[in-house]
Amino acid sequence: MTTSETLFARAQELIPGGVNSPVRAFRAVGGAPIFMQSAQGAWLTDVDGNQYVDFINSWGPMILGHAPEVVLDAVRTALPHSLSFGAPTRREVELAELLTAMVPSVEKVRLVNSGTEATMSAVRVARGYTGRAKILKFEGCYHGHGDAFLIAAGSGALTLGAPDSPGVTQGVAQDTLTVPYNDLAAVEAAIAANPDQLAAIIIEPVVGNMGLVEPSLGFLAGLRALCTQHGIVFIFDEVMTGFRLAPGGAQQLYGVVPDMTTLGKIIGGGLPVGAYGGRADIMNQVAPAGKVYQAGTLSGNPLATAAGLAQLRYLHEHPEVYEQLEATSARLADGTRQIAKELGLNYTVNRVGSMFSLFFTPEPVHNLEDAKKADLPAFGRYFHAMLKRGIYLAPSQFEALFVSTAITDELVEKYLLACRESLQEAHAPQA
Ligand code: HOZ
């Protein structure tokens, strides 16, 4: 038995499913998860000493690769000054200044500890601000594990076949409306059927949680107009796209400014941080400025703000990072599409900036129904063939690849060679 297998056996005795977040388990692809030991740059090393080129990057935040000196230095400097105060600190102010400078919609911001906290809080604030109860989300979008979002949810919930989670009460579920992504007419119909009842529309402006799906031309602008017209708070969940698709996230890339934005892991440089922010009049509803309550001892934790500030400052001061990511990701995604074509597969590859997905279907993928047409057993075989060749992908068709600046030309070639061999292996006649 490998050390990973031994650890997984022990973990299954004590941790539900043996993992602390379902998407880490290999349920959709078979086999046992790999336990990691360390990482540097593009490379992950597991507890058995095997190495992999990382295309998950902690689900996005390791945009500069693993253990970048600029972030480690900041944490080393902060470390001797203690680990938590539960009191305000200078870096919280500096991080708020940077976030408001970089993200177009954010005039005021509150730090929390995860993307889930950010989305739960943003929706509560939208409800407090509007005095309305209902929210609208899109099928296959994932906004963390708050009750209100576990209806037609993406990511691990979709992968495990539980997009509507047990444990979410009828009362909560009835306040969440869902419509297909990229379907503006369906949104208009939902608003018309629930006049003056919608507090918020929340969306991943580029979806990463049913695989990578981009917004159709005019979709985000159309939603913006509808929200303005009907007094609905428009929330961009940029937990994965923030600071990744552009310094100001998808809202900068598409030129559509929401009322509120939720941010996650990337603003902690790998440490647990999230944030929600937006228009000052909306954010002034948050306690103690206003009456909508939200709190947290670890919010603005001194190590997390040190890491996050260092990473975001680097991104702010080095816009060339985005050009590099664009060039590398284009080579990876275009190469993947070309290889699939040469093998007669014609699979769909969706890409926006440094996020992309290879869907195991020749049909275009614009929404969840399209994504679900993928050949999941073939994806599972491909996943394991890539892993065997040292390429670490998310263990689900319904997740995106995240590219870091640590991916060199040589690693692009390694990935493309593995991709060709793995696609062939995944489609070889089964014994
Ligand atoms: N939602 C993130 C990726 N789709 C991953 C976080 C997790 O669920 O572990």
Coordinates of C-alpha atoms and ligand atoms in Angstrom, one line a residue:
M1 CA 0.0 0.0 0.0
T2 CA 1.2 3.5 -0.7
T3 CA 1.4 6.1 2.1
S4 CA -1.5 7.9 0.4
E5 CA -3.6 4.8 0.5
T6 CA -2.7 4.1 4.2
L7 CA -3.6 7.7 5.1
F8 CA -6.9 7.5 3.2
A9 CA -7.8 4.3 5.0
R10 CA -7.2 6.0 8.4
A11 CA -9.0 9.1 7.2
Q12 CA -12.1 7.2 6.3
E13 CA -12.4 5.9 9.8
L14 CA -12.6 9.4 11.2
I15 CA -13.5 12.0 8.6
P16 CA -16.7 11.7 6.5
G17 CA -15.7 10.1 3.2
G18 CA -12.0 10.5 4.3
V19 CA -11.8 14.2 3.1
N20 CA -12.4 17.6 4.5
S21 CA -14.1 18.9 1.3
P22 CA -16.0 16.5 -1.0
V23 CA -14.5 17.7 -4.2
R24 CA -11.1 16.4 -3.1
A25 CA -12.4 12.8 -3.0
F26 CA -12.0 10.8 -6.2
R27 CA -15.6 9.5 -6.2
A28 CA -16.4 10.7 -9.7
V29 CA -13.3 9.3 -11.2
G30 CA -12.7 6.2 -9.0
G31 CA -9.6 5.4 -6.9
A32 CA -8.2 7.1 -3.8
P33 CA -7.2 10.7 -3.4
I34 CA -3.5 11.6 -3.3
F35 CA -2.3 13.1 -0.1
M36 CA 0.1 16.0 -0.6
Q37 CA 3.3 16.8 1.3
S38 CA 4.6 20.0 -0.2
A39 CA 4.6 22.2 -3.3
Q40 CA 7.0 24.6 -5.0
G41 CA 6.3 26.6 -8.2
A42 CA 4.3 24.4 -10.6
W43 CA 5.1 21.2 -8.8
L44 CA 3.2 19.2 -6.1
T45 CA 4.9 16.5 -4.2
D46 CA 2.8 13.8 -2.6
V47 CA 3.5 11.8 0.6
D48 CA 5.0 9.0 -1.4
G49 CA 7.5 11.3 -3.2
N50 CA 5.6 11.4 -6.5
Q51 CA 5.6 14.8 -8.3
Y52 CA 2.8 16.4 -10.4
V53 CA 2.4 19.5 -12.4
D54 CA -0.5 21.4 -10.7
F55 CA -3.4 22.6 -12.6
I56 CA -5.7 23.0 -9.6
N57 CA -3.6 25.5 -7.7
S58 CA -5.7 25.2 -4.6
W59 CA -8.8 26.0 -6.8
G60 CA -7.2 29.2 -8.0
P61 CA -5.4 31.2 -5.5
M62 CA -1.9 30.0 -6.2
I63 CA -1.8 32.2 -9.3
L64 CA 2.0 32.8 -8.9
G65 CA 2.6 29.1 -8.4
H66 CA 3.3 27.5 -5.0
A67 CA 5.3 29.1 -2.2
P68 CA 6.3 32.3 -4.1
E69 CA 9.0 34.1 -2.2
V70 CA 7.1 37.4 -2.1
V71 CA 4.3 35.8 -0.2
L72 CA 6.4 33.6 2.0
D73 CA 8.6 36.6 3.0
A74 CA 5.5 38.6 4.1
V75 CA 4.3 35.7 6.2
R76 CA 7.7 35.2 7.8
T77 CA 7.8 38.9 8.7
A78 CA 4.4 38.7 10.2
L79 CA 4.9 35.4 12.1
P80 CA 6.8 36.6 15.2
H81 CA 4.1 39.2 15.9
S82 CA 1.6 36.5 16.9
L83 CA -1.1 34.7 15.1
S84 CA -4.4 36.3 16.0
F85 CA -5.6 39.3 18.0
G86 CA -9.4 39.5 17.5
A87 CA -8.8 43.3 17.2
P88 CA -8.2 45.7 14.3
T89 CA -4.8 45.8 12.6
R90 CA -3.0 48.1 10.1
R91 CA -3.0 45.5 7.3
E92 CA -6.8 45.2 7.3
V93 CA -6.9 48.8 6.4
E94 CA -4.2 48.4 3.7
L95 CA -6.0 45.4 2.3
A96 CA -9.3 47.3 2.1
E97 CA -7.5 50.1 0.3
L98 CA -6.1 47.7 -2.2
L99 CA -9.3 45.8 -2.8
T100 CA -11.3 49.0 -3.3
A101 CA -8.6 50.3 -5.7
M102 CA -8.5 47.1 -7.8
V103 CA -12.1 45.9 -7.9
P104 CA -14.4 48.3 -9.8
S105 CA -17.6 47.6 -7.8
V106 CA -16.1 47.7 -4.3
E107 CA -16.4 51.0 -2.5
K108 CA -16.5 49.4 1.0
V109 CA -15.5 45.9 2.0
R110 CA -15.7 43.4 4.9
L111 CA -13.1 40.6 5.3
V112 CA -14.3 37.2 6.3
N113 CA -12.6 33.8 6.3
S114 CA -13.9 32.0 3.2
G115 CA -15.8 32.4 0.0
T116 CA -18.8 30.6 1.6
E117 CA -18.9 33.2 4.4
A118 CA -18.6 36.0 1.8
T119 CA -21.6 34.8 -0.3
M120 CA -23.8 34.0 2.7
S121 CA -23.1 37.4 4.1
A122 CA -23.6 39.3 0.8
V123 CA -27.1 37.7 0.4
R124 CA -28.0 38.6 3.9
V125 CA -27.0 42.2 3.3
A126 CA -28.9 42.3 0.0
R127 CA -32.0 41.1 1.9
G128 CA -31.5 43.6 4.6
Y129 CA -31.0 46.4 2.1
T130 CA -34.0 45.6 -0.1
G131 CA -36.4 44.2 2.6
R132 CA -37.0 41.3 0.2
A133 CA -36.6 37.5 0.7
K134 CA -35.9 35.7 -2.6
I135 CA -32.7 35.3 -4.5
L136 CA -32.1 34.0 -8.0
K137 CA -29.1 31.9 -8.9
F138 CA -28.1 30.0 -12.0
E139 CA -28.2 26.2 -12.4
G140 CA -24.7 24.7 -12.0
C141 CA -23.2 27.8 -10.3
Y142 CA -21.7 27.1 -6.9
H143 CA -21.5 29.8 -4.3
G144 CA -20.2 27.8 -1.3
H145 CA -22.1 25.6 1.0
G146 CA -24.6 28.1 2.6
D147 CA -28.1 26.7 2.7
A148 CA -29.5 29.2 0.2
F149 CA -27.0 28.1 -2.5
L150 CA -27.4 24.3 -2.3
I151 CA -30.1 24.3 -4.9
A152 CA -29.1 23.3 -8.4
A153 CA -25.5 23.8 -7.1
G154 CA -22.3 23.0 -9.1
S155 CA -18.8 21.9 -8.1
G156 CA -18.7 18.9 -5.6
A157 CA -22.5 18.9 -5.1
L158 CA -23.0 18.4 -8.8
T159 CA -20.1 15.9 -9.1
L160 CA -21.6 13.8 -6.3
G161 CA -25.1 14.0 -7.7
A162 CA -26.5 16.1 -4.8
P163 CA -27.1 19.5 -6.3
D164 CA -30.1 20.0 -3.9
S165 CA -28.7 19.1 -0.5
P166 CA -30.7 17.3 2.2
G167 CA -30.7 19.4 5.3
V168 CA -31.8 22.5 3.5
T169 CA -35.3 23.3 4.7
Q170 CA -38.2 23.9 2.5
G171 CA -38.5 27.4 3.9
V172 CA -35.0 28.2 2.7
A173 CA -35.3 26.4 -0.6
Q174 CA -38.5 28.2 -1.6
D175 CA -36.6 31.5 -1.4
T176 CA -34.0 30.4 -4.0
L177 CA -35.1 30.6 -7.6
T178 CA -32.9 28.9 -10.3
V179 CA -32.8 29.4 -14.0
P180 CA -30.3 28.2 -16.7
Y181 CA -27.1 30.1 -17.1
N182 CA -26.9 32.4 -20.2
D183 CA -30.7 32.5 -20.4
L184 CA -31.8 36.1 -20.1
A185 CA -35.4 35.4 -21.0
A186 CA -35.7 32.9 -18.1
V187 CA -34.4 35.6 -15.7
E188 CA -37.0 38.1 -17.0
A189 CA -39.8 35.5 -16.6
A190 CA -38.6 34.7 -13.0
I191 CA -38.7 38.4 -12.1
A192 CA -42.1 38.8 -13.7
A193 CA -43.4 35.9 -11.7
N194 CA -42.1 37.3 -8.4
P195 CA -42.7 41.0 -8.6
D196 CA -40.8 43.1 -6.0
Q197 CA -39.7 39.9 -4.2
L198 CA -36.2 39.4 -5.5
A199 CA -33.5 40.8 -3.2
A200 CA -30.5 39.6 -5.3
I201 CA -29.3 37.9 -8.4
I202 CA -26.0 36.1 -7.7
I203 CA -23.8 34.8 -10.5
E204 CA -20.4 33.5 -11.2
P205 CA -19.7 35.9 -14.1
V206 CA -17.6 33.2 -15.7
V207 CA -18.7 29.9 -14.3
G208 CA -15.9 27.6 -12.9
N209 CA -18.1 25.1 -11.1
M210 CA -19.8 23.2 -14.0
G211 CA -16.5 23.2 -15.8
L212 CA -15.6 26.5 -17.4
V213 CA -18.5 28.3 -19.0
E214 CA -18.3 31.8 -20.3
P215 CA -21.2 34.4 -20.4
S216 CA -22.7 34.9 -23.9
L217 CA -22.4 38.3 -25.5
G218 CA -24.6 40.8 -23.6
F219 CA -25.7 38.3 -20.9
L220 CA -24.0 40.1 -18.0
A221 CA -25.0 43.6 -19.3
G222 CA -28.6 42.3 -19.7
L223 CA -28.7 41.1 -16.1
R224 CA -27.2 44.4 -15.0
A225 CA -30.0 46.3 -16.7
L226 CA -32.7 44.1 -15.3
C227 CA -31.3 44.4 -11.7
T228 CA -31.2 48.2 -12.1
Q229 CA -34.7 48.3 -13.5
H230 CA -36.2 46.1 -10.7
G231 CA -34.2 47.3 -7.7
I232 CA -32.5 43.9 -7.4
V233 CA -28.9 43.8 -5.9
F234 CA -26.6 42.3 -8.5
I235 CA -23.9 40.1 -6.9
F236 CA -20.9 38.8 -8.8
D237 CA -19.3 35.8 -7.1
E238 CA -15.7 36.3 -8.0
V239 CA -14.3 33.9 -5.5
M240 CA -12.5 32.1 -8.4
T241 CA -12.4 34.8 -11.1
G242 CA -11.3 37.7 -8.9
F243 CA -7.7 38.9 -9.6
R244 CA -7.4 35.9 -11.9
L245 CA -9.1 36.9 -15.1
A246 CA -7.9 40.5 -14.7
P247 CA -6.5 42.6 -11.8
G248 CA -10.1 43.7 -11.3
G249 CA -11.7 40.3 -12.0
A250 CA -14.4 39.4 -14.5
Q251 CA -16.1 42.7 -13.9
Q252 CA -13.1 44.5 -15.3
L253 CA -12.8 42.0 -18.2
Y254 CA -16.4 42.4 -19.3
G255 CA -16.9 46.0 -18.2
V256 CA -20.0 45.2 -16.2
V257 CA -20.1 46.6 -12.6
P258 CA -22.3 44.7 -10.1
D259 CA -23.7 46.2 -6.9
M260 CA -21.8 43.7 -4.7
T261 CA -18.8 41.3 -5.2
T262 CA -17.7 38.3 -3.2
L263 CA -14.1 37.3 -3.1
G264 CA -12.3 34.3 -1.7
K265 CA -9.1 32.4 -1.4
I266 CA -6.9 34.4 -3.8
I267 CA -7.0 37.4 -1.5
G268 CA -5.3 35.3 1.2
G269 CA -2.6 34.1 -1.1
G270 CA -3.4 30.6 -0.1
L271 CA -4.4 31.3 3.6
P272 CA -8.1 31.3 4.5
V273 CA -9.7 34.6 3.6
G274 CA -12.8 35.9 1.9
A275 CA -14.4 39.3 1.5
Y276 CA -17.6 40.9 0.4
G277 CA -18.0 44.4 -0.8
G278 CA -19.8 46.8 -3.0
R279 CA -21.6 50.0 -3.1
A280 CA -21.1 52.1 0.0
D281 CA -24.9 52.6 0.6
I282 CA -25.4 48.8 0.6
M283 CA -22.3 48.0 2.7
N284 CA -23.3 50.6 5.2
Q285 CA -26.1 48.2 6.2
V286 CA -23.5 45.9 7.8
A287 CA -23.1 46.0 11.6
P288 CA -21.9 48.1 13.4
A289 CA -22.5 50.8 10.7
G290 CA -26.0 49.3 10.1
K291 CA -28.2 46.5 11.5
V292 CA -27.4 43.5 9.3
Y293 CA -25.3 41.4 11.6
Q294 CA -22.1 39.5 10.5
A295 CA -19.0 38.9 12.6
G296 CA -15.8 36.8 13.1
T297 CA -12.9 36.5 15.5
L298 CA -10.5 35.4 12.7
S299 CA -11.7 37.9 10.1
G300 CA -8.7 40.0 9.0
N301 CA -6.3 37.5 10.6
P302 CA -2.8 39.0 10.6
L303 CA -1.1 36.1 8.8
A304 CA -3.8 35.9 6.1
T305 CA -3.7 39.6 5.5
A306 CA 0.1 39.6 5.2
A307 CA -0.1 36.8 2.6
G308 CA -3.0 38.4 0.8
L309 CA -1.5 41.9 0.7
A310 CA 1.8 40.6 -0.6
Q311 CA 0.1 38.6 -3.4
L312 CA -2.3 41.3 -4.5
R313 CA 0.3 44.0 -4.4
Y314 CA 2.4 41.9 -6.7
L315 CA -0.5 41.4 -9.1
H316 CA -1.3 45.1 -8.9
E317 CA 2.3 46.1 -9.7
H318 CA 2.9 43.5 -12.4
P319 CA 0.2 43.6 -15.0
E320 CA 2.4 41.6 -17.3
V321 CA 1.4 38.6 -15.2
Y322 CA -1.9 38.6 -17.0
E323 CA -0.3 38.7 -20.4
Q324 CA 1.9 35.8 -19.5
L325 CA -1.1 33.8 -18.1
E326 CA -3.1 34.6 -21.3
A327 CA -0.3 33.3 -23.6
T328 CA 0.4 30.2 -21.6
S329 CA -3.3 29.3 -21.2
A330 CA -4.0 29.9 -24.9
R331 CA -1.3 27.4 -25.8
L332 CA -2.6 24.9 -23.3
A333 CA -6.3 25.2 -24.3
D334 CA -5.7 25.6 -28.1
G335 CA -3.3 22.7 -28.0
T336 CA -5.8 20.5 -26.1
R337 CA -8.5 21.4 -28.7
Q338 CA -6.2 20.6 -31.6
I339 CA -5.1 17.3 -30.1
A340 CA -8.7 16.2 -29.5
K341 CA -9.5 17.2 -33.1
E342 CA -6.6 15.2 -34.5
L343 CA -7.8 12.2 -32.6
G344 CA -11.2 12.6 -34.2
L345 CA -12.9 13.6 -30.9
N346 CA -13.8 17.3 -31.6
Y347 CA -14.3 17.9 -27.9
T348 CA -15.3 21.3 -26.7
V349 CA -12.7 23.4 -24.9
N350 CA -13.9 26.6 -23.1
R351 CA -11.4 29.1 -21.9
V352 CA -11.4 32.6 -20.4
G353 CA -8.0 33.9 -19.4
S354 CA -6.2 31.4 -17.2
M355 CA -9.2 29.1 -16.6
F356 CA -10.3 26.4 -19.0
S357 CA -12.1 23.1 -19.4
L358 CA -12.0 20.2 -21.8
F359 CA -15.5 18.9 -22.0
F360 CA -15.9 15.4 -23.2
T361 CA -18.6 16.3 -25.6
P362 CA -18.5 17.7 -29.1
E363 CA -21.5 20.0 -28.4
P364 CA -20.9 23.6 -27.3
V365 CA -21.3 24.1 -23.6
H366 CA -23.2 27.2 -22.6
N367 CA -25.0 26.0 -19.5
L368 CA -25.5 23.0 -17.1
E369 CA -27.6 20.9 -19.5
D370 CA -24.8 21.2 -22.1
A371 CA -22.1 20.3 -19.5
K372 CA -24.0 17.2 -18.4
K373 CA -23.8 15.8 -21.9
A374 CA -20.1 15.0 -21.3
D375 CA -18.9 11.4 -21.3
L376 CA -18.1 11.1 -17.6
P377 CA -16.6 7.6 -17.7
A378 CA -14.2 8.7 -20.5
F379 CA -13.3 11.8 -18.4
G380 CA -12.5 9.5 -15.4
R381 CA -10.1 7.4 -17.6
Y382 CA -8.5 10.5 -18.9
F383 CA -8.0 11.9 -15.4
H384 CA -6.2 8.8 -14.3
A385 CA -4.1 8.7 -17.4
M386 CA -3.0 12.3 -16.9
L387 CA -2.3 11.6 -13.2
K388 CA -0.1 8.6 -14.2
R389 CA 1.8 11.0 -16.4
G390 CA 2.3 13.5 -13.6
I391 CA -0.4 16.0 -14.5
Y392 CA -2.7 16.9 -11.6
L393 CA -6.2 17.9 -12.7
A394 CA -9.4 18.4 -10.7
P395 CA -11.0 15.0 -10.2
S396 CA -14.3 16.0 -11.9
Q397 CA -15.5 17.0 -15.3
F398 CA -17.4 19.8 -13.6
E399 CA -14.3 21.8 -12.5
A400 CA -12.0 24.1 -14.3
L401 CA -8.2 24.0 -14.7
F402 CA -6.3 27.0 -13.2
V403 CA -3.0 28.0 -14.7
S404 CA -0.2 29.7 -12.7
T405 CA 2.7 31.8 -13.8
A406 CA 5.0 28.8 -12.9
I407 CA 3.9 26.9 -16.0
T408 CA 6.9 27.2 -18.3
D409 CA 7.0 26.5 -22.1
E410 CA 8.6 23.1 -21.2
L411 CA 5.7 22.3 -18.9
V412 CA 3.2 23.3 -21.6
E413 CA 4.9 20.7 -23.8
K414 CA 4.8 18.1 -21.0
Y415 CA 1.1 18.8 -20.5
L416 CA 0.3 18.5 -24.3
L417 CA 2.2 15.3 -24.7
A418 CA 0.3 13.8 -21.6
C419 CA -3.0 15.1 -23.0
R420 CA -2.5 13.3 -26.4
E421 CA -1.4 10.0 -24.8
S422 CA -4.2 10.2 -22.1
L423 CA -6.9 11.0 -24.6
Q424 CA -5.8 8.0 -26.7
E425 CA -5.7 5.8 -23.5
A426 CA -9.1 7.0 -22.4
H427 CA -10.6 6.0 -25.7
A428 CA -8.8 2.8 -26.3
P429 CA -11.1 -0.2 -26.7
Q430 CA -12.0 -1.4 -23.2
A431 CA -10.9 -4.9 -22.2
Ligands
HOZ1 N1 -15.6 25.2 -4.9 C1 -14.2 25.0 -5.3 C2 -14.0 24.5 -6.6 N2 -15.1 24.4 -7.4 C3 -13.4 24.1 -4.4 C4 -13.6 24.2 -3.0 C5 -14.1 22.9 -2.4 O1 -15.3 22.7 -2.5 O2 -13.3 22.2 -1.8

